[in-house]
Amino acid sequence: MMVAAEGIAFQEEWPYAIHLLGHIYANDVNSARYLWKSIPSSIKESQAEVVAAWKIGQQLWMRDYAGVYEAIRGFDWSPEAQGLVSSFSELYTNRMFQLLLSAYSTISIGDTSLFLGMNEEDATNYALQHGWVVDPASGMLTVKKQPIATEQKLDHSKLQRLTEYVFHLEH
């Protein structure tokens, strides 16, 4: 065991890869970047899984959507990390799908497959399962927008009571 200058003990056995993946899973790439910079060079050189975890973080940082999936699939993860990586991959696919849903009305099957990290057939099937429509002639998907929740009408009597209550608290 080594002791850091601040008096905080840390072990060479610290699960850096899991720690990095935790930040990545939480969509906190800034913290992952800071952690990466603080990891001793000896750990980076001796633990390939740490480098592989950071590769995911780098792709996120650069917004290389397809690169994130390549980094995930490009390493044989340990059993300890596999569950976290799989969960992140699923979460990331859902985030990307939501991004496509909000940003596009139509999108090519090829672009959809890049954003979702799938081959074109799987991406098309995924989109179809979510109600999108495919035009096989053009290779385009028409996005099915989610229904927009209608805003509640403001009850003026409730607003009046709230105003009176706040006024009473202040005076």
PDB file of C-alpha atoms in Angstrom:
ATOM      1  CA  MET A   1       0.000   0.000   0.000  1.00  0.00           C
ATOM      2  CA  MET A   2       1.215   3.524  -0.800  1.00  0.00           C
ATOM      3  CA  VAL A   3       0.298   6.740   0.963  1.00  0.00           C
ATOM      4  CA  ALA A   4      -0.378   9.884  -1.044  1.00  0.00           C
ATOM      5  CA  ALA A   5       1.078  13.238   0.002  1.00  0.00           C
ATOM      6  CA  GLU A   6      -2.318  14.362   1.307  1.00  0.00           C
ATOM      7  CA  GLY A   7      -2.336  11.437   3.712  1.00  0.00           C
ATOM      8  CA  ILE A   8      -4.979   9.489   1.790  1.00  0.00           C
ATOM      9  CA  ALA A   9      -4.070   5.845   1.393  1.00  0.00           C
ATOM     10  CA  PHE A  10      -4.538   4.273  -1.993  1.00  0.00           C
ATOM     11  CA  GLN A  11      -3.730   0.835  -3.216  1.00  0.00           C
ATOM     12  CA  GLU A  12      -2.170  -0.280  -6.463  1.00  0.00           C
ATOM     13  CA  GLU A  13      -5.110  -2.680  -6.567  1.00  0.00           C
ATOM     14  CA  TRP A  14      -7.677   0.126  -6.791  1.00  0.00           C
ATOM     15  CA  PRO A  15     -10.241  -0.809  -9.494  1.00  0.00           C
ATOM     16  CA  TYR A  16      -9.398   2.101 -11.780  1.00  0.00           C
ATOM     17  CA  ALA A  17     -11.200   0.606 -14.776  1.00  0.00           C
ATOM     18  CA  ILE A  18     -14.421   0.217 -12.787  1.00  0.00           C
ATOM     19  CA  HIS A  19     -13.989   3.720 -11.377  1.00  0.00           C
ATOM     20  CA  LEU A  20     -13.554   5.177 -14.885  1.00  0.00           C
ATOM     21  CA  LEU A  21     -16.499   3.178 -16.206  1.00  0.00           C
ATOM     22  CA  GLY A  22     -18.638   4.417 -13.312  1.00  0.00           C
ATOM     23  CA  HIS A  23     -17.994   8.032 -14.300  1.00  0.00           C
ATOM     24  CA  ILE A  24     -18.677   7.181 -17.931  1.00  0.00           C
ATOM     25  CA  TYR A  25     -21.908   5.384 -17.010  1.00  0.00           C
ATOM     26  CA  ALA A  26     -22.999   8.429 -15.027  1.00  0.00           C
ATOM     27  CA  ASN A  27     -22.331  10.570 -18.122  1.00  0.00           C
ATOM     28  CA  ASP A  28     -19.664  12.504 -16.210  1.00  0.00           C
ATOM     29  CA  VAL A  29     -16.886  12.614 -18.778  1.00  0.00           C
ATOM     30  CA  ASN A  30     -15.193  15.550 -17.024  1.00  0.00           C
ATOM     31  CA  SER A  31     -14.693  13.482 -13.870  1.00  0.00           C
ATOM     32  CA  ALA A  32     -13.526  10.525 -15.954  1.00  0.00           C
ATOM     33  CA  ARG A  33     -10.982  12.802 -17.641  1.00  0.00           C
ATOM     34  CA  TYR A  34      -9.746  14.091 -14.289  1.00  0.00           C
ATOM     35  CA  LEU A  35      -9.467  10.536 -12.952  1.00  0.00           C
ATOM     36  CA  TRP A  36      -7.548   9.449 -16.067  1.00  0.00           C
ATOM     37  CA  LYS A  37      -5.048  12.253 -15.564  1.00  0.00           C
ATOM     38  CA  SER A  38      -4.538  11.252 -11.929  1.00  0.00           C
ATOM     39  CA  ILE A  39      -3.957   7.548 -12.578  1.00  0.00           C
ATOM     40  CA  PRO A  40      -0.259   6.675 -12.199  1.00  0.00           C
ATOM     41  CA  SER A  41       1.582   5.881 -15.440  1.00  0.00           C
ATOM     42  CA  SER A  42       2.545   2.479 -14.077  1.00  0.00           C
ATOM     43  CA  ILE A  43      -1.152   1.557 -13.823  1.00  0.00           C
ATOM     44  CA  LYS A  44      -1.891   2.832 -17.333  1.00  0.00           C
ATOM     45  CA  GLU A  45       0.998   0.760 -18.682  1.00  0.00           C
ATOM     46  CA  SER A  46       0.150  -2.412 -16.783  1.00  0.00           C
ATOM     47  CA  GLN A  47      -3.662  -2.519 -16.892  1.00  0.00           C
ATOM     48  CA  ALA A  48      -5.052  -2.721 -20.423  1.00  0.00           C
ATOM     49  CA  GLU A  49      -8.635  -2.561 -19.139  1.00  0.00           C
ATOM     50  CA  VAL A  50      -7.997   0.902 -17.692  1.00  0.00           C
ATOM     51  CA  VAL A  51      -6.786   2.082 -21.107  1.00  0.00           C
ATOM     52  CA  ALA A  52      -9.796   0.423 -22.782  1.00  0.00           C
ATOM     53  CA  ALA A  53     -12.185   2.150 -20.370  1.00  0.00           C
ATOM     54  CA  TRP A  54     -10.564   5.489 -21.104  1.00  0.00           C
ATOM     55  CA  LYS A  55     -10.905   4.815 -24.834  1.00  0.00           C
ATOM     56  CA  ILE A  56     -14.694   4.912 -24.328  1.00  0.00           C
ATOM     57  CA  GLY A  57     -14.299   8.211 -22.444  1.00  0.00           C
ATOM     58  CA  GLN A  58     -12.184   9.675 -25.248  1.00  0.00           C
ATOM     59  CA  GLN A  59     -14.791   8.799 -27.862  1.00  0.00           C
ATOM     60  CA  LEU A  60     -17.509  10.378 -25.727  1.00  0.00           C
ATOM     61  CA  TRP A  61     -15.374  13.490 -25.263  1.00  0.00           C
ATOM     62  CA  MET A  62     -14.894  13.791 -29.030  1.00  0.00           C
ATOM     63  CA  ARG A  63     -18.563  12.982 -29.691  1.00  0.00           C
ATOM     64  CA  ASP A  64     -17.538  10.106 -31.942  1.00  0.00           C
ATOM     65  CA  TYR A  65     -20.768   8.145 -31.553  1.00  0.00           C
ATOM     66  CA  ALA A  66     -19.695   5.167 -33.655  1.00  0.00           C
ATOM     67  CA  GLY A  67     -16.280   5.236 -31.931  1.00  0.00           C
ATOM     68  CA  VAL A  68     -17.955   4.724 -28.540  1.00  0.00           C
ATOM     69  CA  TYR A  69     -19.419   1.439 -29.744  1.00  0.00           C
ATOM     70  CA  GLU A  70     -16.112   0.419 -31.335  1.00  0.00           C
ATOM     71  CA  ALA A  71     -14.329   1.072 -28.021  1.00  0.00           C
ATOM     72  CA  ILE A  72     -16.937  -0.980 -26.157  1.00  0.00           C
ATOM     73  CA  ARG A  73     -16.681  -3.937 -28.540  1.00  0.00           C
ATOM     74  CA  GLY A  74     -12.932  -3.599 -29.038  1.00  0.00           C
ATOM     75  CA  PHE A  75     -11.903  -5.052 -25.684  1.00  0.00           C
ATOM     76  CA  ASP A  76     -12.475  -8.355 -23.908  1.00  0.00           C
ATOM     77  CA  TRP A  77     -13.801  -6.967 -20.621  1.00  0.00           C
ATOM     78  CA  SER A  78     -13.231  -8.709 -17.299  1.00  0.00           C
ATOM     79  CA  PRO A  79     -16.271 -10.244 -15.567  1.00  0.00           C
ATOM     80  CA  GLU A  80     -16.140  -7.381 -13.034  1.00  0.00           C
ATOM     81  CA  ALA A  81     -16.420  -4.750 -15.774  1.00  0.00           C
ATOM     82  CA  GLN A  82     -18.629  -6.640 -18.256  1.00  0.00           C
ATOM     83  CA  GLY A  83     -21.930  -5.883 -16.496  1.00  0.00           C
ATOM     84  CA  LEU A  84     -21.151  -2.188 -16.216  1.00  0.00           C
ATOM     85  CA  VAL A  85     -20.018  -1.971 -19.849  1.00  0.00           C
ATOM     86  CA  SER A  86     -23.139  -3.815 -21.043  1.00  0.00           C
ATOM     87  CA  SER A  87     -25.402  -1.569 -18.984  1.00  0.00           C
ATOM     88  CA  PHE A  88     -23.626   1.535 -20.275  1.00  0.00           C
ATOM     89  CA  SER A  89     -23.918   0.302 -23.871  1.00  0.00           C
ATOM     90  CA  GLU A  90     -27.671  -0.157 -23.478  1.00  0.00           C
ATOM     91  CA  LEU A  91     -28.050   3.211 -21.751  1.00  0.00           C
ATOM     92  CA  TYR A  92     -25.951   4.910 -24.427  1.00  0.00           C
ATOM     93  CA  THR A  93     -28.043   3.362 -27.215  1.00  0.00           C
ATOM     94  CA  ASN A  94     -31.188   4.676 -25.512  1.00  0.00           C
ATOM     95  CA  ARG A  95     -29.632   8.154 -25.204  1.00  0.00           C
ATOM     96  CA  MET A  96     -28.650   8.134 -28.866  1.00  0.00           C
ATOM     97  CA  PHE A  97     -32.128   7.006 -29.880  1.00  0.00           C
ATOM     98  CA  GLN A  98     -33.648   9.856 -27.860  1.00  0.00           C
ATOM     99  CA  LEU A  99     -31.230  12.249 -29.551  1.00  0.00           C
ATOM    100  CA  LEU A 100     -32.332  11.026 -32.978  1.00  0.00           C
ATOM    101  CA  LEU A 101     -35.952  11.254 -31.901  1.00  0.00           C
ATOM    102  CA  SER A 102     -35.602  14.885 -30.902  1.00  0.00           C
ATOM    103  CA  ALA A 103     -33.298  16.025 -33.705  1.00  0.00           C
ATOM    104  CA  TYR A 104     -34.631  14.394 -36.870  1.00  0.00           C
ATOM    105  CA  SER A 105     -37.849  13.962 -38.766  1.00  0.00           C
ATOM    106  CA  THR A 106     -36.135  11.712 -41.329  1.00  0.00           C
ATOM    107  CA  ILE A 107     -32.708  10.101 -41.208  1.00  0.00           C
ATOM    108  CA  SER A 108     -30.856   7.609 -43.365  1.00  0.00           C
ATOM    109  CA  ILE A 109     -30.625   4.009 -42.264  1.00  0.00           C
ATOM    110  CA  GLY A 110     -26.817   4.306 -42.478  1.00  0.00           C
ATOM    111  CA  ASP A 111     -26.675   7.295 -40.133  1.00  0.00           C
ATOM    112  CA  THR A 112     -29.097   5.622 -37.743  1.00  0.00           C
ATOM    113  CA  SER A 113     -26.892   2.534 -37.622  1.00  0.00           C
ATOM    114  CA  LEU A 114     -23.840   4.689 -36.772  1.00  0.00           C
ATOM    115  CA  PHE A 115     -25.658   6.491 -33.955  1.00  0.00           C
ATOM    116  CA  LEU A 116     -27.025   3.251 -32.506  1.00  0.00           C
ATOM    117  CA  GLY A 117     -23.885   1.160 -32.979  1.00  0.00           C
ATOM    118  CA  MET A 118     -25.741  -1.485 -34.941  1.00  0.00           C
ATOM    119  CA  ASN A 119     -25.608  -2.883 -38.434  1.00  0.00           C
ATOM    120  CA  GLU A 120     -28.183  -1.405 -40.809  1.00  0.00           C
ATOM    121  CA  GLU A 121     -30.622  -4.310 -40.493  1.00  0.00           C
ATOM    122  CA  ASP A 122     -30.613  -4.215 -36.681  1.00  0.00           C
ATOM    123  CA  ALA A 123     -30.901  -0.412 -36.634  1.00  0.00           C
ATOM    124  CA  THR A 124     -33.860  -0.575 -39.031  1.00  0.00           C
ATOM    125  CA  ASN A 125     -35.579  -3.230 -36.903  1.00  0.00           C
ATOM    126  CA  TYR A 126     -34.914  -1.205 -33.734  1.00  0.00           C
ATOM    127  CA  ALA A 127     -36.461   1.892 -35.329  1.00  0.00           C
ATOM    128  CA  LEU A 128     -39.441  -0.067 -36.653  1.00  0.00           C
ATOM    129  CA  GLN A 129     -40.063  -1.476 -33.157  1.00  0.00           C
ATOM    130  CA  HIS A 130     -40.346   2.128 -31.977  1.00  0.00           C
ATOM    131  CA  GLY A 131     -42.932   3.002 -34.607  1.00  0.00           C
ATOM    132  CA  TRP A 132     -40.682   4.581 -37.204  1.00  0.00           C
ATOM    133  CA  VAL A 133     -41.411   4.024 -40.888  1.00  0.00           C
ATOM    134  CA  VAL A 134     -38.853   2.866 -43.444  1.00  0.00           C
ATOM    135  CA  ASP A 135     -38.770   3.818 -47.114  1.00  0.00           C
ATOM    136  CA  PRO A 136     -36.783   0.994 -48.701  1.00  0.00           C
ATOM    137  CA  ALA A 137     -36.421   2.884 -52.002  1.00  0.00           C
ATOM    138  CA  SER A 138     -34.602   5.853 -50.466  1.00  0.00           C
ATOM    139  CA  GLY A 139     -33.077   4.075 -47.464  1.00  0.00           C
ATOM    140  CA  MET A 140     -34.613   6.684 -45.165  1.00  0.00           C
ATOM    141  CA  LEU A 141     -36.416   6.303 -41.867  1.00  0.00           C
ATOM    142  CA  THR A 142     -39.259   8.597 -40.891  1.00  0.00           C
ATOM    143  CA  VAL A 143     -39.078   9.359 -37.196  1.00  0.00           C
ATOM    144  CA  LYS A 144     -42.225   8.862 -35.149  1.00  0.00           C
ATOM    145  CA  LYS A 145     -42.320  11.735 -32.693  1.00  0.00           C
ATOM    146  CA  GLN A 146     -43.563  11.086 -29.201  1.00  0.00           C
ATOM    147  CA  PRO A 147     -46.845  12.794 -28.354  1.00  0.00           C
ATOM    148  CA  ILE A 148     -46.225  16.080 -26.619  1.00  0.00           C
ATOM    149  CA  ALA A 149     -47.791  16.287 -23.196  1.00  0.00           C
ATOM    150  CA  THR A 150     -50.347  19.041 -23.019  1.00  0.00           C
ATOM    151  CA  GLU A 151     -49.698  21.653 -20.414  1.00  0.00           C
ATOM    152  CA  GLN A 152     -52.134  21.964 -17.577  1.00  0.00           C
ATOM    153  CA  LYS A 153     -54.185  25.095 -17.455  1.00  0.00           C
ATOM    154  CA  LEU A 154     -53.231  27.222 -14.497  1.00  0.00           C
ATOM    155  CA  ASP A 155     -55.962  27.480 -11.909  1.00  0.00           C
ATOM    156  CA  HIS A 156     -55.970  31.170 -11.003  1.00  0.00           C
ATOM    157  CA  SER A 157     -57.533  30.522  -7.607  1.00  0.00           C
ATOM    158  CA  LYS A 158     -54.589  28.267  -6.675  1.00  0.00           C
ATOM    159  CA  LEU A 159     -52.146  30.925  -7.828  1.00  0.00           C
ATOM    160  CA  GLN A 160     -54.000  33.504  -5.743  1.00  0.00           C
ATOM    161  CA  ARG A 161     -53.840  31.267  -2.637  1.00  0.00           C
ATOM    162  CA  LEU A 162     -50.129  30.642  -3.190  1.00  0.00           C
ATOM    163  CA  THR A 163     -49.487  34.372  -3.566  1.00  0.00           C
ATOM    164  CA  GLU A 164     -51.386  35.113  -0.372  1.00  0.00           C
ATOM    165  CA  TYR A 165     -49.482  32.380   1.480  1.00  0.00           C
ATOM    166  CA  VAL A 166     -46.082  33.680   0.339  1.00  0.00           C
ATOM    167  CA  PHE A 167     -47.121  37.253   1.192  1.00  0.00           C
ATOM    168  CA  HIS A 168     -48.171  36.075   4.660  1.00  0.00           C
ATOM    169  CA  LEU A 169     -44.786  34.343   5.179  1.00  0.00           C
ATOM    170  CA  GLU A 170     -42.854  37.443   4.158  1.00  0.00           C
ATOM    171  CA  HIS A 171     -44.816  39.871   6.368  1.00  0.00           C
TER     172      HIS A 171
END
